[in-house]
PDB file of C-alpha atoms in Angstrom:
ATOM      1  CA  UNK O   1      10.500  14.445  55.202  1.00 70.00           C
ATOM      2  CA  UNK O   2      12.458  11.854  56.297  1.00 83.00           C
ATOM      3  CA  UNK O   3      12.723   9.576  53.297  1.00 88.00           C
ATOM      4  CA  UNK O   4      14.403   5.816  53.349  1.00 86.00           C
ATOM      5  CA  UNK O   5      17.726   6.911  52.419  1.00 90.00           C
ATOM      6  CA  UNK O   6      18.016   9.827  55.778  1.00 91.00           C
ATOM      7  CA  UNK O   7      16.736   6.598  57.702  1.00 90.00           C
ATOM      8  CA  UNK O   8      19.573   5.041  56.102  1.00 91.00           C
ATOM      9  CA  UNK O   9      22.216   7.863  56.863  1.00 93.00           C
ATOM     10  CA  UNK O  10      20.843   8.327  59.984  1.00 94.00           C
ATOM     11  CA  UNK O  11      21.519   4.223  61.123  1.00 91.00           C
ATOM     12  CA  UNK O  12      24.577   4.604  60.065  1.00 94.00           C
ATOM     13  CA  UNK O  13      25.860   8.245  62.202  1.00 95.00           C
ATOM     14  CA  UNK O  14      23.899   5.680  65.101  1.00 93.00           C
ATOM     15  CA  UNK O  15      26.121   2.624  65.142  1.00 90.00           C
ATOM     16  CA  UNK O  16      28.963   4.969  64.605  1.00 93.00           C
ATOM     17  CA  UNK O  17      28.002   7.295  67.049  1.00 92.00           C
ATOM     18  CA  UNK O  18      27.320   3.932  69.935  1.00 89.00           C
ATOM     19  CA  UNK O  19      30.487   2.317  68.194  1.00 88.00           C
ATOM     20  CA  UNK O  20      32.932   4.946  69.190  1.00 88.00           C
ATOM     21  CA  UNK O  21      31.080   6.599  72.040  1.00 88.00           C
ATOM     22  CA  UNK O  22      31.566  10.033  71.189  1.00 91.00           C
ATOM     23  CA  UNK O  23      30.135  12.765  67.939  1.00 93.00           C
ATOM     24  CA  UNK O  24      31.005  11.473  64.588  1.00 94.00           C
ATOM     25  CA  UNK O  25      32.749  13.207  61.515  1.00 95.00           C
ATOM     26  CA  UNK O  26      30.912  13.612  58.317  1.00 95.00           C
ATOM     27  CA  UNK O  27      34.057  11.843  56.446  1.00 95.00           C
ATOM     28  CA  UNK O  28      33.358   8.687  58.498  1.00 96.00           C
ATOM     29  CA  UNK O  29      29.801   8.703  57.569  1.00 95.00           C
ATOM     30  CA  UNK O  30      30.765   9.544  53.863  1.00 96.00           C
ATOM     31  CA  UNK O  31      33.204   6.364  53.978  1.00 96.00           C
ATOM     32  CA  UNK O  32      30.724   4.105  55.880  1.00 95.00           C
ATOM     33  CA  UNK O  33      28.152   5.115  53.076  1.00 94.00           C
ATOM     34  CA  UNK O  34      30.882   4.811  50.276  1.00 94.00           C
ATOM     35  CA  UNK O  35      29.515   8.594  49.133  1.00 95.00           C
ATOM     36  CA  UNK O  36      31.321  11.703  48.797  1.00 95.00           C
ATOM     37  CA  UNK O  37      32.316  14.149  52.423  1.00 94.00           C
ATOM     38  CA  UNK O  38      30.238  16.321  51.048  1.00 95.00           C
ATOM     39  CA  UNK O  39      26.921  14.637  50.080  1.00 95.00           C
ATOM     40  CA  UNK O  40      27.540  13.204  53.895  1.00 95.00           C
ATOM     41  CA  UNK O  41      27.481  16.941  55.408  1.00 95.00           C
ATOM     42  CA  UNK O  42      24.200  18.070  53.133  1.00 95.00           C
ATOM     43  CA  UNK O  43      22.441  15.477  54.235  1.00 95.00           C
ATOM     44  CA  UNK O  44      23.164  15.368  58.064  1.00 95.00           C
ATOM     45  CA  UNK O  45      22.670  19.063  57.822  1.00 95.00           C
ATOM     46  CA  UNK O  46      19.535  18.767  56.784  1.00 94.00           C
ATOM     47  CA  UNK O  47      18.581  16.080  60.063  1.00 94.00           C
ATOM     48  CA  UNK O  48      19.913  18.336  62.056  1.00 95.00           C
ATOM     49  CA  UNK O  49      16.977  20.683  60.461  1.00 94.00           C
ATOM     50  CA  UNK O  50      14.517  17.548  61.900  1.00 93.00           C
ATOM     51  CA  UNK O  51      15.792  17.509  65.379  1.00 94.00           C
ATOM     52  CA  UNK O  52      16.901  13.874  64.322  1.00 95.00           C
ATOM     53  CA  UNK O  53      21.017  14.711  64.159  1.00 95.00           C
ATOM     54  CA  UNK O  54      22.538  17.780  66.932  1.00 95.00           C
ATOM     55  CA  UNK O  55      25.804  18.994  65.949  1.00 94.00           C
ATOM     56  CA  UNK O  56      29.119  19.656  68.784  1.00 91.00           C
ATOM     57  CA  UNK O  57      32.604  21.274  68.420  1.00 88.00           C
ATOM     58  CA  UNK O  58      34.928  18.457  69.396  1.00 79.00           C
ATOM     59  CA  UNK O  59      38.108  18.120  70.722  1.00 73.00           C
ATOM     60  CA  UNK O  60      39.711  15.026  71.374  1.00 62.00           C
ATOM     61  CA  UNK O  61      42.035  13.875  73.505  1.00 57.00           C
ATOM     62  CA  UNK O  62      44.881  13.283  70.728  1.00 53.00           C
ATOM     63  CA  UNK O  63      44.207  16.969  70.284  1.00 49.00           C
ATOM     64  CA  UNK O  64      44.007  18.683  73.380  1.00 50.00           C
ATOM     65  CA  UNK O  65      46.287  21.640  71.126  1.00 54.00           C
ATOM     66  CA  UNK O  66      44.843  22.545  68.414  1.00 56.00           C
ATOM     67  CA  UNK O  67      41.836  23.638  66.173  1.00 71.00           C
ATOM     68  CA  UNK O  68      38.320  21.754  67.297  1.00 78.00           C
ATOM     69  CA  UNK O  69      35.850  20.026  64.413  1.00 88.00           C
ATOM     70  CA  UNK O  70      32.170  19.585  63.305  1.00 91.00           C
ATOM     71  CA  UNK O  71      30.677  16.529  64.642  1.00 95.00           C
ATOM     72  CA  UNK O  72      27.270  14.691  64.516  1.00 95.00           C
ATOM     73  CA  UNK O  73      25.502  12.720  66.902  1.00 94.00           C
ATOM     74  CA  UNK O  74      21.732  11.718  67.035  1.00 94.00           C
ATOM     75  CA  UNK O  75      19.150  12.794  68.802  1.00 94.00           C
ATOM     76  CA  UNK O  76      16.779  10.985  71.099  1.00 93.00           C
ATOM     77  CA  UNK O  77      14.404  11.616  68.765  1.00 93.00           C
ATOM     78  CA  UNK O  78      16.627   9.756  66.130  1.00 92.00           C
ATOM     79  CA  UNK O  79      16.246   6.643  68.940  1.00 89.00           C
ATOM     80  CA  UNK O  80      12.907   6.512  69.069  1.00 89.00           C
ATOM     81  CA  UNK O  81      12.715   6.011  65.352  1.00 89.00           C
ATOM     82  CA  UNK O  82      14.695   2.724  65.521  1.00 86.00           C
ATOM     83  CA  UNK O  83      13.170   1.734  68.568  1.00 86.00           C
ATOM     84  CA  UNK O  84       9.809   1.623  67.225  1.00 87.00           C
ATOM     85  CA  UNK O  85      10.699  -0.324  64.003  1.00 85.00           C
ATOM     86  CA  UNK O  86      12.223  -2.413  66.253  1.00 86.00           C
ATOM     87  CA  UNK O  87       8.834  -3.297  67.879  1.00 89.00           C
ATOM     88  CA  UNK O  88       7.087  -3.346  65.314  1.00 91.00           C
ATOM     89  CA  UNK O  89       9.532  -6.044  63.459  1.00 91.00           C
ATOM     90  CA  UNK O  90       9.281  -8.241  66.543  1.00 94.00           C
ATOM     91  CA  UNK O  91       5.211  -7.772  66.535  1.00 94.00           C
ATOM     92  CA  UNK O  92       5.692  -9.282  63.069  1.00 95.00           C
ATOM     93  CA  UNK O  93       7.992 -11.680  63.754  1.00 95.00           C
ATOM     94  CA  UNK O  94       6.013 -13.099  67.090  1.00 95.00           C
ATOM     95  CA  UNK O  95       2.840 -12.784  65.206  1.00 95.00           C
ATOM     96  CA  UNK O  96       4.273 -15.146  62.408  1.00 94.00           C
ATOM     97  CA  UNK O  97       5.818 -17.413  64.681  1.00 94.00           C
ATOM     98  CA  UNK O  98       2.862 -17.873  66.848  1.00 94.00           C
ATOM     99  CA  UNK O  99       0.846 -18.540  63.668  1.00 93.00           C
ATOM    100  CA  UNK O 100       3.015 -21.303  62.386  1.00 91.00           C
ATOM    101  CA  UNK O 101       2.756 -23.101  65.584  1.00 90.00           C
ATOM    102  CA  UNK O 102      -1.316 -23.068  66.038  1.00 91.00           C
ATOM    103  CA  UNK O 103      -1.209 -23.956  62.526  1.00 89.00           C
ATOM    104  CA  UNK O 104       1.506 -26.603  62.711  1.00 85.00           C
ATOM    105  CA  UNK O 105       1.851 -29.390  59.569  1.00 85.00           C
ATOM    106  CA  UNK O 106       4.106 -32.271  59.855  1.00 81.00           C
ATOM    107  CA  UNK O 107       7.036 -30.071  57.981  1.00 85.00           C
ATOM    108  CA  UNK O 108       6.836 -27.104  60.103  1.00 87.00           C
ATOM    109  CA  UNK O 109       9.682 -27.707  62.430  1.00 86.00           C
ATOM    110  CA  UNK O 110      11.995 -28.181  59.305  1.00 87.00           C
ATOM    111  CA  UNK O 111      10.636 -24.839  57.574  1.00 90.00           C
ATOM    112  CA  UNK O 112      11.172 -23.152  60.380  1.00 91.00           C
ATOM    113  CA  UNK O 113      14.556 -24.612  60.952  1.00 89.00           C
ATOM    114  CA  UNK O 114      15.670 -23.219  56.829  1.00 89.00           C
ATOM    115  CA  UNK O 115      14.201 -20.029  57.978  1.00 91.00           C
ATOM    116  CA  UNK O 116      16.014 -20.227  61.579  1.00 91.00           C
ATOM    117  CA  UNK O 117      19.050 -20.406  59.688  1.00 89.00           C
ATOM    118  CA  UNK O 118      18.820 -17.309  57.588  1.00 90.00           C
ATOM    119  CA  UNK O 119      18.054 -15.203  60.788  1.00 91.00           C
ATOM    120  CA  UNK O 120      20.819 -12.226  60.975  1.00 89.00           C
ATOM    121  CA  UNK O 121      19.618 -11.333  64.415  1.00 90.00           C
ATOM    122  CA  UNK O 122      20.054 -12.485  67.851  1.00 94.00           C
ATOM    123  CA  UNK O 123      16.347 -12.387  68.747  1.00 94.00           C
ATOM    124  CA  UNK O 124      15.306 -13.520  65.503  1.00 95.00           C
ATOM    125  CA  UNK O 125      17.730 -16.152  65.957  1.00 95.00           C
ATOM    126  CA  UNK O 126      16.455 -17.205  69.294  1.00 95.00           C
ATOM    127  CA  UNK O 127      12.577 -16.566  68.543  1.00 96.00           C
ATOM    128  CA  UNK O 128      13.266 -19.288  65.640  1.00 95.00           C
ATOM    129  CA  UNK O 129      15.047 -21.661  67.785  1.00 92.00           C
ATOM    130  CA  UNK O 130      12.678 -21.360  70.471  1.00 93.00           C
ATOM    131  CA  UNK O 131       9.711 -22.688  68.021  1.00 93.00           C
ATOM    132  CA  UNK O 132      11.227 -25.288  66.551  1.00 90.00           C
ATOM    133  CA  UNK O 133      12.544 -26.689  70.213  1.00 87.00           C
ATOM    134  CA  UNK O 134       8.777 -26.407  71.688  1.00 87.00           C
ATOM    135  CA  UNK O 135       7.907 -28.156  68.671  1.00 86.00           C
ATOM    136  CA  UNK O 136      10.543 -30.778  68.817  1.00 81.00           C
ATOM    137  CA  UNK O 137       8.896 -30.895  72.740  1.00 79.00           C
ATOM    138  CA  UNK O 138       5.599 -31.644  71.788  1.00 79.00           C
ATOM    139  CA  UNK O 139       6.603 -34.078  68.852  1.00 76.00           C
ATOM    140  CA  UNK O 140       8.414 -35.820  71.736  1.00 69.00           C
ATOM    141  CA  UNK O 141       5.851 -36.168  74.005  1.00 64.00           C
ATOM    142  CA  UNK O 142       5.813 -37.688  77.872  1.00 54.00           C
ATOM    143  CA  UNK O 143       6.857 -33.716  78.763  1.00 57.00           C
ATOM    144  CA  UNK O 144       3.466 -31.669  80.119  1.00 63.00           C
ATOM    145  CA  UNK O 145       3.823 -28.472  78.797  1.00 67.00           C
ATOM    146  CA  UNK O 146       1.944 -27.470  81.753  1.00 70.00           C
ATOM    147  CA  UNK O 147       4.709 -28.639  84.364  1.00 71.00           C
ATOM    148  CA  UNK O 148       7.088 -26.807  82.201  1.00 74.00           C
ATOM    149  CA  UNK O 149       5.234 -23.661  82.103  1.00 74.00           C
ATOM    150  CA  UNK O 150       5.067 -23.690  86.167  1.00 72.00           C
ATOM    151  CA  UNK O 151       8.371 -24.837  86.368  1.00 70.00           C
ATOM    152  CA  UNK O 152       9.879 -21.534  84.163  1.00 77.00           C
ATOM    153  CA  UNK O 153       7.576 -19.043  86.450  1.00 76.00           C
ATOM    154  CA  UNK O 154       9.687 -19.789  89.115  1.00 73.00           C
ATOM    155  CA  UNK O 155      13.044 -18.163  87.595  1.00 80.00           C
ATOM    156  CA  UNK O 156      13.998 -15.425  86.291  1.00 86.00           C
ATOM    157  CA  UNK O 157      13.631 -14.689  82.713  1.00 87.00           C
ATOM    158  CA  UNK O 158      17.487 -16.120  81.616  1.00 88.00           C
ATOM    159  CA  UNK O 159      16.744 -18.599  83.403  1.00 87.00           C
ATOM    160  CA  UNK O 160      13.721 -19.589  82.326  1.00 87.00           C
ATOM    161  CA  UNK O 161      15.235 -20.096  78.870  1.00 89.00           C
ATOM    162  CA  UNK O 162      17.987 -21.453  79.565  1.00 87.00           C
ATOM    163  CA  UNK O 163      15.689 -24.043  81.461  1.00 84.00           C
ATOM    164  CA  UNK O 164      13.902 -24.728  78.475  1.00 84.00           C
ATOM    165  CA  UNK O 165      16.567 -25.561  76.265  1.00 82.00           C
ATOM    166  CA  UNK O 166      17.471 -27.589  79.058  1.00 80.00           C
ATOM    167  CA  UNK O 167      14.771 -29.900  78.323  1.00 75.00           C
ATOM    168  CA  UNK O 168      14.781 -29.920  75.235  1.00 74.00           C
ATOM    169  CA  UNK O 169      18.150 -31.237  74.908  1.00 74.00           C
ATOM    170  CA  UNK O 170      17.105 -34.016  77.460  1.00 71.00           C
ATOM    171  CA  UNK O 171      14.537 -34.818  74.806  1.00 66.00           C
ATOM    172  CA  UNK O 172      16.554 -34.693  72.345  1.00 64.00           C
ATOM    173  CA  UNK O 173      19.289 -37.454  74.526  1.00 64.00           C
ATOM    174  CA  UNK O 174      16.136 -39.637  75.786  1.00 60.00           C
ATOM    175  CA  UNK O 175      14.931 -39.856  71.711  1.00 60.00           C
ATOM    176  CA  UNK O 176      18.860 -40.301  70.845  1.00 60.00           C
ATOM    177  CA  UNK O 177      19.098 -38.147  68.361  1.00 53.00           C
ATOM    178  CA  UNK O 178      18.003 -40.374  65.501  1.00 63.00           C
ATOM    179  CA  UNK O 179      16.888 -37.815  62.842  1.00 69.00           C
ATOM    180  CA  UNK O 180      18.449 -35.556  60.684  1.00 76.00           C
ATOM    181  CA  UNK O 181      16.118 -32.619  62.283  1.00 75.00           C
ATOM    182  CA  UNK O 182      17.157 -33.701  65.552  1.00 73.00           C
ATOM    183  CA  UNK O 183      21.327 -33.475  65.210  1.00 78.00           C
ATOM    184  CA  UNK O 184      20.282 -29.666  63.557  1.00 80.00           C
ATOM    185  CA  UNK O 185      18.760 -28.936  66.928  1.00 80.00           C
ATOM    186  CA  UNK O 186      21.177 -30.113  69.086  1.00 78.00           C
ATOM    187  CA  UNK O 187      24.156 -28.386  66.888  1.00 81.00           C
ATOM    188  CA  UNK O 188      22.278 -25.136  67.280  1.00 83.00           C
ATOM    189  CA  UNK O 189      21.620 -25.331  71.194  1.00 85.00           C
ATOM    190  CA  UNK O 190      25.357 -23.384  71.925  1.00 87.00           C
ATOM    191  CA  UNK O 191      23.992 -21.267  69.509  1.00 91.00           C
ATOM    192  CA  UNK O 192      21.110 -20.373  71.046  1.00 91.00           C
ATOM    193  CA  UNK O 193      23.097 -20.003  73.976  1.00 91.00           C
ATOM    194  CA  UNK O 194      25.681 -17.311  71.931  1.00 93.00           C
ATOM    195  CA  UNK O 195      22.990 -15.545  70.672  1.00 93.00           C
ATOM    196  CA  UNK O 196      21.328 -15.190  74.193  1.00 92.00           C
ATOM    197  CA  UNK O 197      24.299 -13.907  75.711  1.00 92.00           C
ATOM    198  CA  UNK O 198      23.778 -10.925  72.975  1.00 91.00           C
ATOM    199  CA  UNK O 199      20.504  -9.676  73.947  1.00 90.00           C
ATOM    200  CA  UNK O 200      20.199  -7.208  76.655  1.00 88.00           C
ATOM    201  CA  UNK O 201      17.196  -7.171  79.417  1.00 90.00           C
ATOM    202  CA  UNK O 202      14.665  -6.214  77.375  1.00 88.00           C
ATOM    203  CA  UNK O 203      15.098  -8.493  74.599  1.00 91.00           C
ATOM    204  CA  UNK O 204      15.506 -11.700  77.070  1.00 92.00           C
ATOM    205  CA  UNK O 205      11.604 -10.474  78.525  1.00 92.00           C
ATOM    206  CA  UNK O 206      10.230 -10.325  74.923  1.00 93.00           C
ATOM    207  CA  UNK O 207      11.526 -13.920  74.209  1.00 94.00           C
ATOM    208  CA  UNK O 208      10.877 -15.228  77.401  1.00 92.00           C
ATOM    209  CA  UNK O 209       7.252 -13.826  77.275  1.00 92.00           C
ATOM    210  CA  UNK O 210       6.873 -15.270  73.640  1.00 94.00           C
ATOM    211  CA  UNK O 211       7.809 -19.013  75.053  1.00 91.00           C
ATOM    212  CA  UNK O 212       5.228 -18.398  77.482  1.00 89.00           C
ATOM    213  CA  UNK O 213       2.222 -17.319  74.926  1.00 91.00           C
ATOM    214  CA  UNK O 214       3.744 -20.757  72.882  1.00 90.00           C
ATOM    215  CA  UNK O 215       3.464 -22.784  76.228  1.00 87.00           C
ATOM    216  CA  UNK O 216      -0.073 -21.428  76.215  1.00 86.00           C
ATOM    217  CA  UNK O 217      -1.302 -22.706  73.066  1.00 84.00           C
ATOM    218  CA  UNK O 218       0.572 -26.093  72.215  1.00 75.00           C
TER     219      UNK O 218
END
């Protein structure tokens, strides 16, 4: 069974494992984890058992003479496990989002500004940011959200958001940046931008499709 703490030993052998490109030793696991070698060896022993961990005899380079050693590296099985909690924690996310926004009060923009701020991910970061700028758009006003849906179709999907920010910086400059709300947007635009820069392909589509389903309903 694959219980919360072999999820949790089994994140951590992953970002090791993608950290330093090549199998891991139980010891590093052990110190990541702040447990004993051995408790680290049981348990990956018993993925391995799952098909979720494979084990290799390794040799590295700084010992091309010399006796090889145990090390662990996941599975694509192992993958697939993070990959779907990833979706479904960006279902959840996107689901909430979209919700605030058909359901919009006057204080929305600022909750979801507090919440922005305690993101710890880059799309969770940028899903935030994206709200509360389409929100600071429509508070605006004298933008169709129309013209800048068919506007973003034309580029790709970096682009696209990129684009959007765009405008809503110009908002922000035509308005002057009077409010308290507003000076928090325009500090976090290079931030959006960072945080952008972090996500790969797939990520960009999913937030780039998500501004399009909020285009759709404001």
């Amino acid at each position: 069974m694959l219980t919360n703490r072999r999820v949790e030993f089994l994140k951590t052998l992953t970002e090791l494992y993608d950290s330093k490109g090549e199998p891991v030793h139980y010891t590093d696991v052990a110190q990541a984890m702040k447990i004993s070698k051995w408790t680290a060896y049981d348990i990956l022993k018993e993925l391995e058992k799952g098909d979720f961990v494979k084990t290799e005899y390794y040799l590295g380079e700084e010992k091309s003479q010399g006796r090889s050693t145990l090390r662990f590296l996941p599975t694509e099985k192992a993958y697939e496990i993070f990959k779907k909690a990833d979706k479904d924690e960006w279902n959840s996310l996107r689901d909430t989002l979209i919700k605030k926004v058909k359901n919009s009060k006057p204080n929305s923009l600022e909750e979801i500004l507090n919440e922005m701020f305690q993101a710890t991910k880059p799309i969770e970061f940028c899903a935030y940011a994206i709200t509360a700028f389409l929100l600071k758009l429509r508070m605006a006003g004298g933008l169709s959200m129309e013209s800048i849906e068919n506007l973003l179709a034309s580029v790709n999907p970096t682009s696209s958001l990129v684009l959007f920010v765009g405008a809503v910086l110009g908002a922000l400059l035509y308005t002057k940046i009077k409010s308290d709300i507003d000076k928090k947007l325009a500090e976090n635009i290079q931030k959006f931008y960072i945080n952008l820069n972090k996500l790969n392909s797939q990520d960009v589509n999913l937030l780039n499709n998500f501004l399009r389903e909020l285009l759709a309903i404001v």
